Amino acid sequence: MKIPFATFRPMEAELGADLRAAFDRVLTNSWYIGGKEDEAFEAAFADYCGTAYCVGVGNGLDGLMLILRALDIGAGDEVLVPSNTYIASALAVTYTGATPVFVEPDLDTYNIDPQRIEEKITPNTRAIMPVHLYGQPCDMDPIMELAKKHNLYVVEDCAQAHGARYHGKPVGTFGDAAAFSFYPGKNLGALGDAGAVVTNSKTLADKVRALGNYGSDYKYHHIYKGVNSRLDELQAALLLAKLPHLDRMNAFREQVARRYLQEITNPQVILPKCLPDTVCVWHVFALRCQHRDELEAHLAERQIGTVKHYPIPMHLQKCYQELGLPKGSLPIAERISAEELSIPMYYGMTPDQVSRVIEVVNSFH
């Protein structure tokens, strides 16, 4: 039985008619940037997230960068970023001229460890960027307390956490603003690159929108040195068709994750843990194994797809060598990078496929 790491086929089979109708609607309207579809999706996604405002942008990285720029974070400033995340989180800081400062994660949840944040705060620190990695919410209460204590902004990276909740509240509603990615593989994915910023601040939303529209608040009037980062009508229409199904599809992922957590019993495998009173949406199911590469080969030989998230930690990437963080300087991130392996997790997995993944993981020695 061949089982891919992920596939869109089951989702596309269910929603294909709705997606084609959305495409036809955009084509018929003959309006492709900044129109009714974008307005409708922004309103619907703000309502879904529980925020007052949503601004569509080109992708999740742009969303983070635009928030930081809207907060006037730049050269000489520092932003605290988890040492274990996709590199886009750090790049967003770099693109403003500020410096990312890496904070080690909790080894159980893979998310930024609130107990390690305060030691990294300096007079130059302006913001904390918690990343709800793999669809698991960060421990936001102590993060918000630290931010208040030190007068710091909080910018949530929700690129992998559409629909996740912490203590009953949606992620993306704790900080000053949050960015989402709608890359096709995300729980809510477009059919190309797309993203959004959500916030309860009208001032911040207006500035993000202007910065993403060439710095323009209205046509040919430029108040900032902006960029071109807008959610186009086609992607907005496709996302609008998918959004009503997000919670149902997240619940499906949770059922698959529950089976993994209950039925994977191999003592060589370390399973992920969610914080109490949270809803994890399982963008990926990331386990750990000291013999990760051998486990990867064991699964591949049996035609089960896997992905390593992320095999080289950010501080050891060539592009960040100027930070002067040698191997061994962030040992928890390095350990996760050496041990993490993500197994199949997608909407539409059959019970037999889930059973087969469990069987093969448990048979690894």
mmCIF file of C-alpha atoms in Angstrom:
data_model
loop_
_atom_site.group_PDB
_atom_site.id
_atom_site.type_symbol
_atom_site.label_atom_id
_atom_site.label_comp_id
_atom_site.label_asym_id
_atom_site.label_seq_id
_atom_site.Cartn_x
_atom_site.Cartn_y
_atom_site.Cartn_z
ATOM 1 C CA MET A 1 0.000 0.000 0.000
ATOM 2 C CA LYS A 2 1.548 3.295 -1.133
ATOM 3 C CA ILE A 3 0.706 6.172 1.225
ATOM 4 C CA PRO A 4 1.830 9.704 0.319
ATOM 5 C CA PHE A 5 2.981 12.175 2.943
ATOM 6 C CA ALA A 6 0.114 14.390 1.810
ATOM 7 C CA THR A 7 -2.327 14.682 -1.077
ATOM 8 C CA PHE A 8 -5.091 17.119 -2.003
ATOM 9 C CA ARG A 9 -7.099 14.560 -3.959
ATOM 10 C CA PRO A 10 -9.795 13.714 -1.353
ATOM 11 C CA MET A 11 -10.420 17.399 -0.629
ATOM 12 C CA GLU A 12 -10.501 18.281 -4.315
ATOM 13 C CA ALA A 13 -12.949 15.451 -5.020
ATOM 14 C CA GLU A 14 -15.367 16.877 -2.441
ATOM 15 C CA LEU A 15 -14.952 20.574 -3.175
ATOM 16 C CA GLY A 16 -14.136 20.522 -6.882
ATOM 17 C CA ALA A 17 -17.524 21.856 -7.977
ATOM 18 C CA ASP A 18 -17.346 24.720 -5.462
ATOM 19 C CA LEU A 19 -13.815 25.604 -6.526
ATOM 20 C CA ARG A 20 -14.755 25.636 -10.211
ATOM 21 C CA ALA A 21 -17.760 27.817 -9.433
ATOM 22 C CA ALA A 22 -15.473 30.245 -7.598
ATOM 23 C CA PHE A 23 -13.122 30.352 -10.587
ATOM 24 C CA ASP A 24 -16.002 30.947 -12.997
ATOM 25 C CA ARG A 25 -17.344 33.727 -10.798
ATOM 26 C CA VAL A 26 -14.026 35.580 -10.892
ATOM 27 C CA LEU A 27 -13.680 35.048 -14.631
ATOM 28 C CA THR A 28 -17.209 36.318 -15.233
ATOM 29 C CA ASN A 29 -16.653 39.401 -13.072
ATOM 30 C CA SER A 30 -13.411 40.174 -14.942
ATOM 31 C CA TRP A 31 -11.893 41.846 -11.875
ATOM 32 C CA TYR A 32 -8.709 40.334 -10.468
ATOM 33 C CA ILE A 33 -7.198 42.528 -7.732
ATOM 34 C CA GLY A 34 -8.915 44.203 -4.791
ATOM 35 C CA GLY A 35 -12.526 43.388 -5.560
ATOM 36 C CA LYS A 36 -15.615 41.778 -4.075
ATOM 37 C CA GLU A 37 -14.063 38.337 -3.539
ATOM 38 C CA ASP A 38 -11.215 39.783 -1.525
ATOM 39 C CA GLU A 39 -13.600 41.876 0.550
ATOM 40 C CA ALA A 40 -15.849 38.884 1.196
ATOM 41 C CA PHE A 41 -13.002 36.604 2.209
ATOM 42 C CA GLU A 42 -11.418 39.202 4.486
ATOM 43 C CA ALA A 43 -14.745 39.670 6.281
ATOM 44 C CA ALA A 44 -15.348 35.926 6.564
ATOM 45 C CA PHE A 45 -11.834 35.130 7.794
ATOM 46 C CA ALA A 46 -11.876 37.956 10.351
ATOM 47 C CA ASP A 47 -15.158 36.562 11.637
ATOM 48 C CA TYR A 48 -13.709 33.036 11.728
ATOM 49 C CA CYS A 49 -10.631 34.196 13.664
ATOM 50 C CA GLY A 50 -12.612 36.432 16.007
ATOM 51 C CA THR A 51 -10.822 39.638 15.024
ATOM 52 C CA ALA A 52 -12.129 42.979 13.858
ATOM 53 C CA TYR A 53 -9.951 43.214 10.756
ATOM 54 C CA CYS A 54 -8.343 41.003 8.133
ATOM 55 C CA VAL A 55 -6.048 42.213 5.360
ATOM 56 C CA GLY A 56 -5.234 39.871 2.475
ATOM 57 C CA VAL A 57 -1.556 39.759 1.480
ATOM 58 C CA GLY A 58 0.609 37.858 -0.974
ATOM 59 C CA ASN A 59 1.865 35.173 1.439
ATOM 60 C CA GLY A 60 2.539 34.452 5.099
ATOM 61 C CA LEU A 61 6.096 35.782 5.067
ATOM 62 C CA ASP A 62 4.894 39.095 3.672
ATOM 63 C CA GLY A 63 2.210 39.192 6.358
ATOM 64 C CA LEU A 64 4.763 38.950 9.166
ATOM 65 C CA MET A 65 7.078 41.472 7.529
ATOM 66 C CA LEU A 66 4.260 43.957 6.943
ATOM 67 C CA ILE A 67 3.116 43.711 10.570
ATOM 68 C CA LEU A 68 6.635 44.391 11.823
ATOM 69 C CA ARG A 69 7.010 47.341 9.453
ATOM 70 C CA ALA A 70 3.617 48.679 10.511
ATOM 71 C CA LEU A 71 4.859 48.556 14.116
ATOM 72 C CA ASP A 72 7.902 50.630 13.037
ATOM 73 C CA ILE A 73 10.330 47.843 13.874
ATOM 74 C CA GLY A 74 13.588 48.208 11.975
ATOM 75 C CA ALA A 75 17.339 48.629 12.129
ATOM 76 C CA GLY A 76 18.754 48.350 15.632
ATOM 77 C CA ASP A 77 15.709 46.495 16.960
ATOM 78 C CA GLU A 78 15.497 42.864 18.041
ATOM 79 C CA VAL A 79 12.600 40.431 17.718
ATOM 80 C CA LEU A 80 12.488 37.190 19.704
ATOM 81 C CA VAL A 81 11.810 34.213 17.431
ATOM 82 C CA PRO A 82 11.738 30.499 18.307
ATOM 83 C CA SER A 83 14.917 28.693 17.310
ATOM 84 C CA ASN A 84 12.813 25.829 15.930
ATOM 85 C CA THR A 85 10.576 27.049 13.122
ATOM 86 C CA TYR A 86 10.450 27.504 9.368
ATOM 87 C CA ILE A 87 12.934 30.145 8.253
ATOM 88 C CA ALA A 88 10.199 32.541 7.057
ATOM 89 C CA SER A 89 9.633 33.628 10.670
ATOM 90 C CA ALA A 90 13.202 34.889 10.951
ATOM 91 C CA LEU A 91 13.345 36.256 7.405
ATOM 92 C CA ALA A 92 10.394 38.539 8.143
ATOM 93 C CA VAL A 93 12.450 40.148 10.913
ATOM 94 C CA THR A 94 15.526 40.420 8.711
ATOM 95 C CA TYR A 95 13.598 42.107 5.900
ATOM 96 C CA THR A 96 12.697 45.001 8.222
ATOM 97 C CA GLY A 97 16.360 45.564 9.079
ATOM 98 C CA ALA A 98 15.873 44.220 12.611
ATOM 99 C CA THR A 99 17.703 41.239 14.124
ATOM 100 C CA PRO A 100 16.072 37.897 14.958
ATOM 101 C CA VAL A 101 17.067 36.597 18.386
ATOM 102 C CA PHE A 102 16.465 32.873 18.773
ATOM 103 C CA VAL A 103 14.748 31.433 21.839
ATOM 104 C CA GLU A 104 14.856 27.681 22.430
ATOM 105 C CA PRO A 105 11.615 25.635 22.292
ATOM 106 C CA ASP A 106 9.918 23.259 24.691
ATOM 107 C CA LEU A 107 11.018 19.752 23.723
ATOM 108 C CA ASP A 108 7.504 18.302 24.122
ATOM 109 C CA THR A 109 5.515 20.794 22.039
ATOM 110 C CA TYR A 110 8.340 22.089 19.762
ATOM 111 C CA ASN A 111 7.059 25.629 20.419
ATOM 112 C CA ILE A 112 8.889 28.571 21.991
ATOM 113 C CA ASP A 113 9.498 27.984 25.717
ATOM 114 C CA PRO A 114 8.099 30.906 27.750
ATOM 115 C CA GLN A 115 10.573 30.103 30.537
ATOM 116 C CA ARG A 116 13.459 30.950 28.210
ATOM 117 C CA ILE A 117 12.134 34.219 26.808
ATOM 118 C CA GLU A 118 12.998 36.708 29.526
ATOM 119 C CA GLU A 119 16.709 35.871 29.520
ATOM 120 C CA LYS A 120 16.877 36.957 25.861
ATOM 121 C CA ILE A 121 15.211 40.346 26.379
ATOM 122 C CA THR A 122 17.535 43.342 25.990
ATOM 123 C CA PRO A 123 16.986 47.115 25.747
ATOM 124 C CA ASN A 124 16.758 46.609 21.955
ATOM 125 C CA THR A 125 13.967 44.015 22.094
ATOM 126 C CA ARG A 126 10.757 45.293 20.525
ATOM 127 C CA ALA A 127 8.610 42.212 19.973
ATOM 128 C CA ILE A 128 8.051 38.516 20.608
ATOM 129 C CA MET A 129 7.017 36.302 17.693
ATOM 130 C CA PRO A 130 5.414 33.072 18.965
ATOM 131 C CA VAL A 131 4.999 30.518 16.171
ATOM 132 C CA HIS A 132 2.149 28.030 16.549
ATOM 133 C CA LEU A 133 4.249 25.347 14.901
ATOM 134 C CA TYR A 134 2.765 22.224 13.311
ATOM 135 C CA GLY A 135 -0.720 23.432 14.326
ATOM 136 C CA GLN A 136 -0.022 23.338 18.077
ATOM 137 C CA PRO A 137 -0.811 26.522 20.026
ATOM 138 C CA CYS A 138 1.957 28.199 21.984
ATOM 139 C CA ASP A 139 1.583 28.753 25.718
ATOM 140 C CA MET A 140 0.243 32.276 25.259
ATOM 141 C CA ASP A 141 -0.657 33.346 28.826
ATOM 142 C CA PRO A 142 2.930 33.594 30.125
ATOM 143 C CA ILE A 143 4.072 35.061 26.797
ATOM 144 C CA MET A 144 1.506 37.837 27.047
ATOM 145 C CA GLU A 145 2.470 38.477 30.676
ATOM 146 C CA LEU A 146 6.109 38.898 29.687
ATOM 147 C CA ALA A 147 5.166 41.182 26.823
ATOM 148 C CA LYS A 148 3.138 43.380 29.134
ATOM 149 C CA LYS A 149 5.901 43.414 31.756
ATOM 150 C CA HIS A 150 8.530 44.540 29.245
ATOM 151 C CA ASN A 151 6.255 46.647 26.996
ATOM 152 C CA LEU A 152 6.799 44.445 23.936
ATOM 153 C CA TYR A 153 4.663 43.811 20.890
ATOM 154 C CA VAL A 154 3.434 40.276 20.219
ATOM 155 C CA VAL A 155 3.231 39.187 16.575
ATOM 156 C CA GLU A 156 1.754 35.700 16.166
ATOM 157 C CA ASP A 157 2.919 33.469 13.339
ATOM 158 C CA CYS A 158 -0.171 31.356 12.602
ATOM 159 C CA ALA A 159 1.024 30.034 9.241
ATOM 160 C CA GLN A 160 0.442 26.418 10.309
ATOM 161 C CA ALA A 161 -2.379 26.853 12.802
ATOM 162 C CA HIS A 162 -5.645 27.774 11.068
ATOM 163 C CA GLY A 163 -8.396 27.045 13.582
ATOM 164 C CA ALA A 164 -6.162 26.161 16.544
ATOM 165 C CA ARG A 165 -7.332 27.376 19.945
ATOM 166 C CA TYR A 166 -5.704 28.139 23.287
ATOM 167 C CA HIS A 167 -7.926 28.149 26.393
ATOM 168 C CA GLY A 168 -10.975 28.444 24.155
ATOM 169 C CA LYS A 169 -9.663 31.415 22.178
ATOM 170 C CA PRO A 170 -8.466 31.249 18.548
ATOM 171 C CA VAL A 171 -4.770 31.687 17.917
ATOM 172 C CA GLY A 172 -4.093 34.981 16.221
ATOM 173 C CA THR A 173 -6.205 36.938 18.706
ATOM 174 C CA PHE A 174 -3.722 37.250 21.584
ATOM 175 C CA GLY A 175 -1.069 39.590 20.223
ATOM 176 C CA ASP A 176 -1.110 42.903 18.411
ATOM 177 C CA ALA A 177 -1.546 41.135 15.074
ATOM 178 C CA ALA A 178 -1.067 37.747 13.434
ATOM 179 C CA ALA A 179 -0.106 36.458 10.016
ATOM 180 C CA PHE A 180 -1.525 33.404 8.252
ATOM 181 C CA SER A 181 -0.198 31.577 5.213
ATOM 182 C CA PHE A 182 -2.539 29.987 2.680
ATOM 183 C CA TYR A 183 0.198 28.055 0.877
ATOM 184 C CA PRO A 184 -1.574 25.115 -0.825
ATOM 185 C CA GLY A 185 -0.445 22.540 1.737
ATOM 186 C CA LYS A 186 -1.806 24.453 4.738
ATOM 187 C CA ASN A 187 -4.991 23.378 6.524
ATOM 188 C CA LEU A 188 -6.683 26.248 4.699
ATOM 189 C CA GLY A 189 -4.774 26.411 1.439
ATOM 190 C CA ALA A 190 -5.143 28.437 -1.720
ATOM 191 C CA LEU A 191 -4.232 27.141 -5.174
ATOM 192 C CA GLY A 192 -1.084 29.248 -5.117
ATOM 193 C CA ASP A 193 0.632 31.634 -2.707
ATOM 194 C CA ALA A 194 -1.600 33.746 -0.477
ATOM 195 C CA GLY A 195 -1.747 35.077 3.071
ATOM 196 C CA ALA A 196 -3.550 37.341 5.509
ATOM 197 C CA VAL A 197 -2.990 39.578 8.511
ATOM 198 C CA VAL A 198 -5.571 39.711 11.289
ATOM 199 C CA THR A 199 -5.749 42.292 14.071
ATOM 200 C CA ASN A 200 -8.147 44.205 16.285
ATOM 201 C CA SER A 201 -6.395 47.517 15.550
ATOM 202 C CA LYS A 202 -7.846 49.607 12.733
ATOM 203 C CA THR A 203 -4.710 51.746 12.676
ATOM 204 C CA LEU A 204 -2.500 48.695 12.255
ATOM 205 C CA ALA A 205 -4.792 47.097 9.653
ATOM 206 C CA ASP A 206 -4.889 50.288 7.587
ATOM 207 C CA LYS A 207 -1.105 50.621 7.688
ATOM 208 C CA VAL A 208 -0.547 46.975 6.716
ATOM 209 C CA ARG A 209 -2.948 47.400 3.800
ATOM 210 C CA ALA A 210 -1.206 50.552 2.610
ATOM 211 C CA LEU A 211 2.278 49.063 2.983
ATOM 212 C CA GLY A 212 1.211 46.047 0.923
ATOM 213 C CA ASN A 213 -0.243 48.295 -1.788
ATOM 214 C CA TYR A 214 2.922 50.188 -2.751
ATOM 215 C CA GLY A 215 2.562 52.332 0.381
ATOM 216 C CA SER A 216 -0.634 53.825 -1.005
ATOM 217 C CA ASP A 217 -3.729 54.685 1.001
ATOM 218 C CA TYR A 218 -5.564 55.617 -2.177
ATOM 219 C CA LYS A 219 -4.659 55.517 -5.850
ATOM 220 C CA TYR A 220 -1.480 57.376 -6.768
ATOM 221 C CA HIS A 221 -1.116 58.710 -3.194
ATOM 222 C CA HIS A 222 1.846 57.068 -1.437
ATOM 223 C CA ILE A 223 2.430 57.691 2.258
ATOM 224 C CA TYR A 224 4.964 54.861 2.844
ATOM 225 C CA LYS A 225 7.719 53.158 0.869
ATOM 226 C CA GLY A 226 5.624 50.057 0.407
ATOM 227 C CA VAL A 227 5.713 46.783 -1.495
ATOM 228 C CA ASN A 228 3.344 44.865 -3.744
ATOM 229 C CA SER A 229 1.739 42.167 -1.584
ATOM 230 C CA ARG A 230 -1.988 41.704 -2.132
ATOM 231 C CA LEU A 231 -4.390 38.783 -2.073
ATOM 232 C CA ASP A 232 -5.722 38.415 -5.608
ATOM 233 C CA GLU A 233 -9.393 37.854 -6.384
ATOM 234 C CA LEU A 234 -8.979 34.291 -7.626
ATOM 235 C CA GLN A 235 -7.220 33.027 -4.503
ATOM 236 C CA ALA A 236 -9.685 34.922 -2.307
ATOM 237 C CA ALA A 237 -12.613 33.248 -4.080
ATOM 238 C CA LEU A 238 -11.062 29.793 -3.740
ATOM 239 C CA LEU A 239 -10.323 30.357 -0.052
ATOM 240 C CA LEU A 240 -13.859 31.603 0.486
ATOM 241 C CA ALA A 241 -15.148 28.315 -0.970
ATOM 242 C CA LYS A 242 -12.916 26.274 1.339
ATOM 243 C CA LEU A 243 -13.345 28.201 4.588
ATOM 244 C CA PRO A 244 -16.756 26.744 5.600
ATOM 245 C CA HIS A 245 -15.190 23.262 5.547
ATOM 246 C CA LEU A 246 -12.086 24.085 7.597
ATOM 247 C CA ASP A 247 -13.362 23.023 11.028
ATOM 248 C CA ARG A 248 -14.715 19.741 9.665
ATOM 249 C CA MET A 249 -11.442 18.955 7.949
ATOM 250 C CA ASN A 250 -9.453 19.933 11.042
ATOM 251 C CA ALA A 251 -11.618 17.558 13.081
ATOM 252 C CA PHE A 252 -10.731 14.786 10.635
ATOM 253 C CA ARG A 253 -7.038 15.474 11.182
ATOM 254 C CA GLU A 254 -7.607 15.350 14.934
ATOM 255 C CA GLN A 255 -9.133 11.880 14.592
ATOM 256 C CA VAL A 256 -6.078 10.669 12.679
ATOM 257 C CA ALA A 257 -3.776 12.238 15.271
ATOM 258 C CA ARG A 258 -5.713 10.590 18.101
ATOM 259 C CA ARG A 259 -5.147 7.178 16.548
ATOM 260 C CA TYR A 260 -1.441 7.890 16.118
ATOM 261 C CA LEU A 261 -1.139 9.033 19.728
ATOM 262 C CA GLN A 262 -3.015 6.011 21.070
ATOM 263 C CA GLU A 263 -1.732 3.263 18.789
ATOM 264 C CA ILE A 264 1.904 4.132 18.047
ATOM 265 C CA THR A 265 3.604 2.293 20.892
ATOM 266 C CA ASN A 266 7.165 1.896 19.629
ATOM 267 C CA PRO A 267 9.428 2.876 22.567
ATOM 268 C CA GLN A 268 12.000 4.286 20.131
ATOM 269 C CA VAL A 269 9.483 6.892 18.942
ATOM 270 C CA ILE A 270 8.692 10.072 20.890
ATOM 271 C CA LEU A 271 5.208 11.388 20.168
ATOM 272 C CA PRO A 272 4.225 15.088 20.209
ATOM 273 C CA LYS A 273 2.308 16.524 23.143
ATOM 274 C CA CYS A 274 -0.340 19.241 23.192
ATOM 275 C CA LEU A 275 -0.788 21.676 26.061
ATOM 276 C CA PRO A 276 -3.895 21.188 28.236
ATOM 277 C CA ASP A 277 -7.035 23.062 27.169
ATOM 278 C CA THR A 278 -5.866 23.571 23.605
ATOM 279 C CA VAL A 279 -7.142 22.547 20.194
ATOM 280 C CA CYS A 280 -4.310 21.335 17.958
ATOM 281 C CA VAL A 281 -5.105 21.259 14.248
ATOM 282 C CA TRP A 282 -2.240 18.940 13.250
ATOM 283 C CA HIS A 283 -0.880 20.691 10.178
ATOM 284 C CA VAL A 284 1.740 17.956 10.392
ATOM 285 C CA PHE A 285 2.218 15.078 12.820
ATOM 286 C CA ALA A 286 5.816 15.484 13.973
ATOM 287 C CA LEU A 287 7.341 12.657 15.971
ATOM 288 C CA ARG A 288 10.959 12.229 17.073
ATOM 289 C CA CYS A 289 13.384 9.328 16.974
ATOM 290 C CA GLN A 290 17.094 9.165 17.797
ATOM 291 C CA HIS A 291 17.463 6.952 14.720
ATOM 292 C CA ARG A 292 15.406 9.287 12.540
ATOM 293 C CA ASP A 293 17.182 8.588 9.250
ATOM 294 C CA GLU A 294 16.826 4.835 9.719
ATOM 295 C CA LEU A 295 13.131 5.255 10.547
ATOM 296 C CA GLU A 296 12.731 7.423 7.449
ATOM 297 C CA ALA A 297 14.313 4.692 5.317
ATOM 298 C CA HIS A 298 12.178 2.016 6.997
ATOM 299 C CA LEU A 299 9.012 3.907 6.050
ATOM 300 C CA ALA A 300 10.233 4.743 2.542
ATOM 301 C CA GLU A 301 11.007 1.087 1.806
ATOM 302 C CA ARG A 302 7.371 0.345 2.630
ATOM 303 C CA GLN A 303 6.110 3.195 0.403
ATOM 304 C CA ILE A 304 5.084 5.552 3.196
ATOM 305 C CA GLY A 305 5.912 9.206 2.595
ATOM 306 C CA THR A 306 7.603 11.349 5.226
ATOM 307 C CA VAL A 307 9.148 14.834 5.509
ATOM 308 C CA LYS A 308 11.819 16.163 7.870
ATOM 309 C CA HIS A 309 10.832 19.488 9.490
ATOM 310 C CA TYR A 310 13.444 21.052 9.501
ATOM 311 C CA PRO A 311 16.748 19.194 8.992
ATOM 312 C CA ILE A 312 19.026 22.247 9.315
ATOM 313 C CA PRO A 313 18.156 24.706 12.108
ATOM 314 C CA MET A 314 18.065 28.370 11.175
ATOM 315 C CA HIS A 315 21.174 29.426 13.092
ATOM 316 C CA LEU A 316 23.247 26.891 11.133
ATOM 317 C CA GLN A 317 21.978 28.017 7.727
ATOM 318 C CA LYS A 318 24.548 29.873 5.625
ATOM 319 C CA CYS A 319 22.261 32.883 5.289
ATOM 320 C CA TYR A 320 22.404 33.483 9.070
ATOM 321 C CA GLN A 321 26.087 32.817 9.668
ATOM 322 C CA GLU A 322 26.581 36.515 10.474
ATOM 323 C CA LEU A 323 24.712 35.967 13.743
ATOM 324 C CA GLY A 324 27.746 34.031 14.989
ATOM 325 C CA LEU A 325 25.831 31.095 16.455
ATOM 326 C CA PRO A 326 27.982 27.972 16.024
ATOM 327 C CA LYS A 327 26.874 24.374 16.263
ATOM 328 C CA GLY A 328 26.000 23.587 19.859
ATOM 329 C CA SER A 329 24.796 27.092 20.688
ATOM 330 C CA LEU A 330 21.103 26.146 20.426
ATOM 331 C CA PRO A 331 21.118 22.462 21.402
ATOM 332 C CA ILE A 332 17.349 21.938 21.664
ATOM 333 C CA ALA A 333 16.691 23.236 18.153
ATOM 334 C CA GLU A 334 19.595 21.142 16.904
ATOM 335 C CA ARG A 335 18.238 18.033 18.612
ATOM 336 C CA ILE A 336 14.784 18.499 17.114
ATOM 337 C CA SER A 337 16.319 19.043 13.672
ATOM 338 C CA ALA A 338 18.242 15.787 14.018
ATOM 339 C CA GLU A 339 15.318 13.722 15.356
ATOM 340 C CA GLU A 340 12.072 15.088 13.855
ATOM 341 C CA LEU A 341 10.148 13.128 11.226
ATOM 342 C CA SER A 342 6.639 13.960 10.020
ATOM 343 C CA ILE A 343 4.421 11.051 9.008
ATOM 344 C CA PRO A 344 1.345 11.160 6.714
ATOM 345 C CA MET A 345 -1.347 13.580 7.849
ATOM 346 C CA TYR A 346 -4.010 14.858 5.470
ATOM 347 C CA TYR A 347 -7.749 15.100 5.038
ATOM 348 C CA GLY A 348 -9.160 11.951 3.500
ATOM 349 C CA MET A 349 -6.753 9.324 4.827
ATOM 350 C CA THR A 350 -8.586 6.001 4.996
ATOM 351 C CA PRO A 351 -8.681 3.944 8.196
ATOM 352 C CA ASP A 352 -6.612 1.282 6.456
ATOM 353 C CA GLN A 353 -3.957 3.843 5.523
ATOM 354 C CA VAL A 354 -3.763 5.091 9.099
ATOM 355 C CA SER A 355 -3.513 1.515 10.371
ATOM 356 C CA ARG A 356 -0.726 0.765 7.921
ATOM 357 C CA VAL A 357 1.314 3.808 9.011
ATOM 358 C CA ILE A 358 0.899 2.776 12.651
ATOM 359 C CA GLU A 359 1.876 -0.816 11.870
ATOM 360 C CA VAL A 360 5.030 0.183 10.020
ATOM 361 C CA VAL A 361 6.144 2.730 12.653
ATOM 362 C CA ASN A 362 5.630 0.142 15.390
ATOM 363 C CA SER A 363 7.638 -2.462 13.448
ATOM 364 C CA PHE A 364 10.752 -0.280 13.333
ATOM 365 C CA HIS A 365 13.705 -1.567 15.370
#
